PDB file of C-alpha atoms and ligand atoms in Angstrom:
ATOM      1  CA  MET N 264       9.928  -6.842 -13.648  1.00  0.00           C
ATOM      2  CA  PRO N 265      13.538  -6.457 -12.501  1.00  0.00           C
ATOM      3  CA  GLN N 266      15.191  -9.531 -11.093  1.00  0.00           C
ATOM      4  CA  LEU N 267      15.949  -9.254  -7.409  1.00  0.00           C
ATOM      5  CA  ASP N 268      19.476  -9.797  -6.182  1.00  0.00           C
ATOM      6  CA  PRO N 269      19.210 -13.171  -4.372  1.00  0.00           C
ATOM      7  CA  LYS N 270      21.365 -11.791  -1.531  1.00  0.00           C
ATOM      8  CA  ILE N 271      18.634  -9.265  -0.689  1.00  0.00           C
ATOM      9  CA  LEU N 272      16.013 -11.977  -0.374  1.00  0.00           C
ATOM     10  CA  ALA N 273      18.371 -14.151   1.652  1.00  0.00           C
ATOM     11  CA  ASP N 274      18.946 -11.220   4.054  1.00  0.00           C
ATOM     12  CA  LEU N 275      15.227 -10.528   4.368  1.00  0.00           C
ATOM     13  CA  LYS N 276      14.509 -14.172   5.120  1.00  0.00           C
ATOM     14  CA  HIS N 277      17.404 -14.400   7.548  1.00  0.00           C
ATOM     15  CA  GLU N 278      16.068 -11.382   9.466  1.00  0.00           C
ATOM     16  CA  GLY N 279      12.548 -12.867   9.411  1.00  0.00           C
ATOM     17  CA  LEU N 280      11.205  -9.860   7.494  1.00  0.00           C
ATOM     18  CA  VAL N 281       9.534 -11.960   4.840  1.00  0.00           C
ATOM     19  CA  GLN N 282       7.870 -15.351   5.099  1.00  0.00           C
ATOM     20  CA  GLU N 283       6.494 -17.774   2.568  1.00  0.00           C
ATOM     21  CA  GLY N 284       3.044 -19.337   2.755  1.00  0.00           C
ATOM     22  CA  HIS N 285      -0.423 -18.414   1.519  1.00  0.00           C
ATOM     23  CA  TYR N 286      -1.765 -15.043   2.552  1.00  0.00           C
ATOM     24  CA  ALA N 287      -4.874 -12.964   1.859  1.00  0.00           C
ATOM     25  CA  TYR N 288      -4.356  -9.206   1.990  1.00  0.00           C
ATOM     26  CA  ARG N 289      -7.122  -6.709   2.666  1.00  0.00           C
ATOM     27  CA  SER N 290      -6.983  -5.626  -0.980  1.00  0.00           C
ATOM     28  CA  GLY N 291      -8.502  -9.025  -1.751  1.00  0.00           C
ATOM     29  CA  ARG N 292      -5.301 -10.249  -3.369  1.00  0.00           C
ATOM     30  CA  HIS N 293      -3.465 -13.409  -2.408  1.00  0.00           C
ATOM     31  CA  SER N 294       0.269 -14.053  -2.411  1.00  0.00           C
ATOM     32  CA  ARG N 295       2.871 -16.574  -1.325  1.00  0.00           C
ATOM     33  CA  LEU N 296       4.678 -13.684   0.350  1.00  0.00           C
ATOM     34  CA  LEU N 297       4.132 -12.188   3.780  1.00  0.00           C
ATOM     35  CA  VAL N 298       6.078  -9.000   4.443  1.00  0.00           C
ATOM     36  CA  ASP N 299       6.508  -7.674   7.960  1.00  0.00           C
ATOM     37  CA  ARG N 300       5.374  -4.114   7.300  1.00  0.00           C
ATOM     38  CA  ASP N 301       6.651  -2.676  10.566  1.00  0.00           C
ATOM     39  CA  ARG N 302      10.083  -4.307  10.492  1.00  0.00           C
ATOM     40  CA  LEU N 303      10.839  -4.360   6.778  1.00  0.00           C
ATOM     41  CA  LEU N 304      13.086  -1.292   6.904  1.00  0.00           C
ATOM     42  CA  THR N 305      14.431  -1.660  10.428  1.00  0.00           C
ATOM     43  CA  ASP N 306      17.799  -2.942   9.230  1.00  0.00           C
ATOM     44  CA  PRO N 307      19.815  -0.167   7.537  1.00  0.00           C
ATOM     45  CA  VAL N 308      22.037  -2.562   5.617  1.00  0.00           C
ATOM     46  CA  SER N 309      19.209  -4.416   3.924  1.00  0.00           C
ATOM     47  CA  ALA N 310      17.335  -1.086   3.483  1.00  0.00           C
ATOM     48  CA  SER N 311      20.365   0.317   1.637  1.00  0.00           C
ATOM     49  CA  HIS N 312      20.533  -2.766  -0.604  1.00  0.00           C
ATOM     50  CA  MET N 313      16.870  -2.428  -1.483  1.00  0.00           C
ATOM     51  CA  GLY N 314      17.251   1.305  -2.106  1.00  0.00           C
ATOM     52  CA  TYR N 315      20.184   0.583  -4.387  1.00  0.00           C
ATOM     53  CA  ALA N 316      18.176  -2.008  -6.335  1.00  0.00           C
ATOM     54  CA  LEU N 317      15.344   0.485  -6.906  1.00  0.00           C
ATOM     55  CA  ALA N 318      17.742   3.290  -7.836  1.00  0.00           C
ATOM     56  CA  LYS N 319      19.382   0.968 -10.361  1.00  0.00           C
ATOM     57  CA  ARG N 320      16.022   0.279 -11.985  1.00  0.00           C
ATOM     58  CA  PHE N 321      15.383   4.028 -12.468  1.00  0.00           C
ATOM     59  CA  PHE N 322      19.013   5.047 -13.009  1.00  0.00           C
ATOM     60  CA  THR N 323      18.562   6.374 -16.562  1.00  0.00           C
ATOM     61  CA  ASP N 324      15.235   8.145 -15.932  1.00  0.00           C
ATOM     62  CA  HIS N 325      16.783  11.490 -14.921  1.00  0.00           C
ATOM     63  CA  LEU N 326      14.852  11.767 -11.690  1.00  0.00           C
ATOM     64  CA  ASP N 327      14.952  15.084  -9.814  1.00  0.00           C
ATOM     65  CA  THR N 328      12.927  14.107  -6.766  1.00  0.00           C
ATOM     66  CA  ILE N 329      11.860  11.024  -4.836  1.00  0.00           C
ATOM     67  CA  ALA N 330       8.533  11.652  -3.119  1.00  0.00           C
ATOM     68  CA  THR N 331       6.974   9.407  -0.506  1.00  0.00           C
ATOM     69  CA  PRO N 332       3.499   9.475   1.058  1.00  0.00           C
ATOM     70  CA  SER N 333       4.349   7.612   4.268  1.00  0.00           C
ATOM     71  CA  ILE N 334       6.738   7.458   7.169  1.00  0.00           C
ATOM     72  CA  TRP N 335       7.555   3.873   6.158  1.00  0.00           C
ATOM     73  CA  GLY N 336       8.550   5.029   2.699  1.00  0.00           C
ATOM     74  CA  ALA N 337      10.800   7.795   4.014  1.00  0.00           C
ATOM     75  CA  GLY N 338      13.766   5.576   4.896  1.00  0.00           C
ATOM     76  CA  LEU N 339      13.635   3.855   1.540  1.00  0.00           C
ATOM     77  CA  ALA N 340      13.270   7.149  -0.370  1.00  0.00           C
ATOM     78  CA  GLN N 341      16.516   8.450   1.173  1.00  0.00           C
ATOM     79  CA  TRP N 342      18.472   5.454  -0.096  1.00  0.00           C
ATOM     80  CA  VAL N 343      16.944   5.572  -3.587  1.00  0.00           C
ATOM     81  CA  ALA N 344      17.789   9.287  -3.892  1.00  0.00           C
ATOM     82  CA  TYR N 345      21.295   8.717  -2.559  1.00  0.00           C
ATOM     83  CA  PHE N 346      22.196   6.036  -5.101  1.00  0.00           C
ATOM     84  CA  LEU N 347      21.095   8.040  -8.155  1.00  0.00           C
ATOM     85  CA  ASP N 348      23.693  10.020 -10.098  1.00  0.00           C
ATOM     86  CA  PRO N 349      23.232  12.920  -9.791  1.00  0.00           C
ATOM     87  CA  LYS N 350      21.517  12.351  -6.447  1.00  0.00           C
ATOM     88  CA  ALA N 351      17.848  13.258  -6.252  1.00  0.00           C
ATOM     89  CA  LYS N 352      16.083  15.302  -3.576  1.00  0.00           C
ATOM     90  CA  VAL N 353      13.558  13.727  -1.209  1.00  0.00           C
ATOM     91  CA  VAL N 354      10.112  15.084  -0.443  1.00  0.00           C
ATOM     92  CA  TYR N 355       7.982  13.678   2.393  1.00  0.00           C
ATOM     93  CA  ALA N 356       4.257  14.024   2.613  1.00  0.00           C
ATOM     94  CA  THR N 357       2.874  16.001   5.506  1.00  0.00           C
ATOM     95  CA  PRO N 358      -0.371  14.531   6.830  1.00  0.00           C
ATOM     96  CA  LYS N 359      -3.124  17.143   6.861  1.00  0.00           C
ATOM     97  CA  ASN N 360      -6.645  16.079   7.904  1.00  0.00           C
ATOM     98  CA  GLY N 361      -5.666  12.494   7.164  1.00  0.00           C
ATOM     99  CA  VAL N 362      -4.505  13.285   3.607  1.00  0.00           C
ATOM    100  CA  ALA N 363      -0.870  13.190   2.457  1.00  0.00           C
ATOM    101  CA  THR N 364      -0.056  16.726   1.341  1.00  0.00           C
ATOM    102  CA  VAL N 365       3.202  18.502   0.433  1.00  0.00           C
ATOM    103  CA  ALA N 366       4.413  21.449   2.502  1.00  0.00           C
ATOM    104  CA  GLU N 367       4.443  24.734   0.573  1.00  0.00           C
ATOM    105  CA  ASN N 368       8.137  25.406   1.088  1.00  0.00           C
ATOM    106  CA  VAL N 369       9.155  22.220  -0.750  1.00  0.00           C
ATOM    107  CA  VAL N 370       6.775  22.593  -3.690  1.00  0.00           C
ATOM    108  CA  ASP N 371       9.712  23.859  -5.797  1.00  0.00           C
ATOM    109  CA  LEU N 372      11.126  20.311  -5.547  1.00  0.00           C
ATOM    110  CA  ILE N 373       7.934  19.010  -7.204  1.00  0.00           C
ATOM    111  CA  LYS N 374       6.876  21.671  -9.716  1.00  0.00           C
ATOM    112  CA  ASP N 375       8.340  21.010 -13.200  1.00  0.00           C
ATOM    113  CA  ARG N 376      10.412  18.144 -11.746  1.00  0.00           C
ATOM    114  CA  ARG N 377      10.680  14.491 -12.741  1.00  0.00           C
ATOM    115  CA  VAL N 378       9.381  12.633  -9.723  1.00  0.00           C
ATOM    116  CA  LEU N 379       9.508   8.994  -8.626  1.00  0.00           C
ATOM    117  CA  LEU N 380       6.928   8.002  -6.028  1.00  0.00           C
ATOM    118  CA  VAL N 381       8.273   5.525  -3.484  1.00  0.00           C
ATOM    119  CA  ASP N 382       6.675   3.658  -0.606  1.00  0.00           C
ATOM    120  CA  ASN N 383       7.846   0.607   1.312  1.00  0.00           C
ATOM    121  CA  LEU N 384       4.760  -1.402   0.324  1.00  0.00           C
ATOM    122  CA  ILE N 385       1.783  -0.830  -1.922  1.00  0.00           C
ATOM    123  CA  ILE N 386      -1.140  -2.874  -0.641  1.00  0.00           C
ATOM    124  CA  SER N 387      -4.432  -1.478  -1.972  1.00  0.00           C
ATOM    125  CA  GLY N 388      -2.844   1.250  -4.088  1.00  0.00           C
ATOM    126  CA  GLU N 389      -5.202   3.892  -2.689  1.00  0.00           C
ATOM    127  CA  THR N 390      -2.525   5.891  -0.827  1.00  0.00           C
ATOM    128  CA  MET N 391      -0.427   6.095  -4.002  1.00  0.00           C
ATOM    129  CA  ARG N 392      -3.411   7.015  -6.181  1.00  0.00           C
ATOM    130  CA  VAL N 393      -4.192   9.979  -3.941  1.00  0.00           C
ATOM    131  CA  PHE N 394      -0.523  10.992  -3.595  1.00  0.00           C
ATOM    132  CA  ASP N 395      -0.036  10.813  -7.369  1.00  0.00           C
ATOM    133  CA  GLU N 396      -2.924  13.261  -7.797  1.00  0.00           C
ATOM    134  CA  THR N 397      -1.327  15.615  -5.269  1.00  0.00           C
ATOM    135  CA  ILE N 398       2.070  15.534  -7.003  1.00  0.00           C
ATOM    136  CA  GLU N 399       0.599  16.077 -10.464  1.00  0.00           C
ATOM    137  CA  ARG N 400      -1.628  18.893  -9.214  1.00  0.00           C
ATOM    138  CA  LEU N 401       1.525  20.620  -7.913  1.00  0.00           C
ATOM    139  CA  GLY N 402       3.079  20.409 -11.389  1.00  0.00           C
ATOM    140  CA  GLY N 403       5.325  17.366 -10.945  1.00  0.00           C
ATOM    141  CA  THR N 404       5.783  14.795 -13.705  1.00  0.00           C
ATOM    142  CA  VAL N 405       5.429  11.342 -12.201  1.00  0.00           C
ATOM    143  CA  ILE N 406       7.895   8.991 -13.934  1.00  0.00           C
ATOM    144  CA  GLY N 407       6.898   5.851 -12.094  1.00  0.00           C
ATOM    145  CA  LEU N 408       6.198   4.149  -8.797  1.00  0.00           C
ATOM    146  CA  GLY N 409       8.720   2.079  -6.879  1.00  0.00           C
ATOM    147  CA  THR N 410       8.197  -0.150  -3.887  1.00  0.00           C
ATOM    148  CA  LEU N 411       9.571  -3.235  -2.205  1.00  0.00           C
ATOM    149  CA  TRP N 412       6.403  -5.197  -2.882  1.00  0.00           C
ATOM    150  CA  ASN N 413       3.276  -4.320  -4.807  1.00  0.00           C
ATOM    151  CA  GLY N 414       0.095  -6.132  -3.761  1.00  0.00           C
ATOM    152  CA  SER N 415      -2.085  -3.998  -6.004  1.00  0.00           C
ATOM    153  CA  ASP N 416      -2.491  -3.510  -9.767  1.00  0.00           C
ATOM    154  CA  ARG N 417       0.583  -3.413 -12.009  1.00  0.00           C
ATOM    155  CA  GLN N 418      -0.343   0.123 -12.981  1.00  0.00           C
ATOM    156  CA  ILE N 419      -1.604   2.828 -10.649  1.00  0.00           C
ATOM    157  CA  ALA N 420      -2.976   6.102 -12.019  1.00  0.00           C
ATOM    158  CA  GLY N 421      -1.517   5.174 -15.407  1.00  0.00           C
ATOM    159  CA  HIS N 422       2.027   4.601 -14.113  1.00  0.00           C
ATOM    160  CA  ASP N 423       3.907   1.306 -14.048  1.00  0.00           C
ATOM    161  CA  VAL N 424       4.659   0.029 -10.558  1.00  0.00           C
ATOM    162  CA  ILE N 425       8.033  -1.577  -9.950  1.00  0.00           C
ATOM    163  CA  GLY N 426       7.904  -3.926  -6.962  1.00  0.00           C
ATOM    164  CA  LEU N 427      11.303  -5.403  -6.142  1.00  0.00           C
ATOM    165  CA  LEU N 428       9.902  -8.609  -4.669  1.00  0.00           C
ATOM    166  CA  ASN N 429       7.212  -9.036  -7.333  1.00  0.00           C
ATOM    167  CA  SER N 430       9.552 -10.810  -9.733  1.00  0.00           C
ATOM    168  CA  LEU N 431       9.540 -13.658  -7.211  1.00  0.00           C
ATOM    169  CA  TYR N 432       6.207 -13.233  -5.421  1.00  0.00           C
ATOM    170  CA  ASP N 433       3.292 -11.835  -7.330  1.00  0.00           C
ATOM    171  CA  ALA N 434      -0.099 -10.853  -5.876  1.00  0.00           C
ATOM    172  CA  TYR N 435      -3.087 -12.547  -7.480  1.00  0.00           C
ATOM    173  CA  PRO N 436      -6.801 -11.779  -7.472  1.00  0.00           C
ATOM    174  CA  ALA N 437      -8.277 -14.448  -5.161  1.00  0.00           C
ATOM    175  CA  ALA N 438     -10.190 -16.059  -8.026  1.00  0.00           C
ATOM    176  CA  ASP N 439      -6.958 -16.650  -9.990  1.00  0.00           C
ATOM    177  CA  CYS N 440      -4.725 -17.581  -7.061  1.00  0.00           C
ATOM    178  CA  PRO N 441      -2.453 -20.527  -7.962  1.00  0.00           C
ATOM    179  CA  VAL N 442      -1.858 -21.231  -4.261  1.00  0.00           C
ATOM    180  CA  CYS N 443      -5.621 -21.640  -3.679  1.00  0.00           C
ATOM    181  CA  ALA N 444      -5.559 -24.025  -6.648  1.00  0.00           C
ATOM    182  CA  GLU N 445      -3.059 -26.145  -4.693  1.00  0.00           C
ATOM    183  CA  GLY N 446      -5.810 -26.648  -2.099  1.00  0.00           C
ATOM    184  CA  THR N 447      -4.527 -24.602   0.859  1.00  0.00           C
ATOM    185  CA  THR N 448      -6.466 -21.885   2.693  1.00  0.00           C
ATOM    186  CA  ALA N 449      -5.082 -18.360   2.772  1.00  0.00           C
ATOM    187  CA  THR N 450      -4.226 -16.777   6.129  1.00  0.00           C
ATOM    188  CA  PRO N 451      -5.901 -13.348   6.422  1.00  0.00           C
ATOM    189  CA  ILE N 452      -3.455 -10.433   6.905  1.00  0.00           C
ATOM    190  CA  PRO N 453      -4.770  -7.347   8.766  1.00  0.00           C
ATOM    191  CA  TYR N 454      -3.449  -4.899   6.137  1.00  0.00           C
TER     192      TYR N 454
HETATM  193 ZN1  LIG Q 972      -4.959 -17.974  -2.608  1.00  0.00          ZN
END
C-alpha cells in the first residue's frame, strides 16, 4: 500500500471529513476510520491532493482512460487524469435501469485502452465488480482500481485495489477486528 502524505490526512481531519473510532460498515467490515461519504470531495484543494496521490501511484502504468461508476467518483477521476503525463481521458458511467453503463459515443475511450477504475470509496465492492465487467466487455483492459478508502477485499475481480487511506486505516472482517479485541463496540454506519 502506498504511504499517504500526512498533510492530506491532516487536511481531511481538519475539515472533519474523516473521524477515528470504531465503525461497522454494511459490508460487515470494521475499521477505525469513518469517512464522510457526502463531503469527502467537497473541498477542491484536498480533492486535488488526493487525485495527485492516486495519479502518482499509477504514474508509470501508461493509463489511457480513468473510468468511474459514480457521481462521487467523477470529481476524483478528473484530478487523477489531470495529473498523469500524458493526461488521461475520463469516462463517466451513465445509469441505465439502475446499472452503470457507458454511453456508446465514448466507447472508443474504453475499447483497446488501458483503463483505471476510480471511485471515491469502495464499501462492498459490488459497484466496482459490475463496472469492471462492463469495461472489460467493451474491450477495455483494466489496469487496477483506485479509491480514497477501500472497505472491501484487497482484490476485486482479480485486480488490486489501491486505497489511499488504507495504509493507515484498514478494514477488517468483524471476526478479526483488532478494535473489537480492545473491548469497544462498533458504531453501525448506514453504508
Ligand atoms: Zn470491530
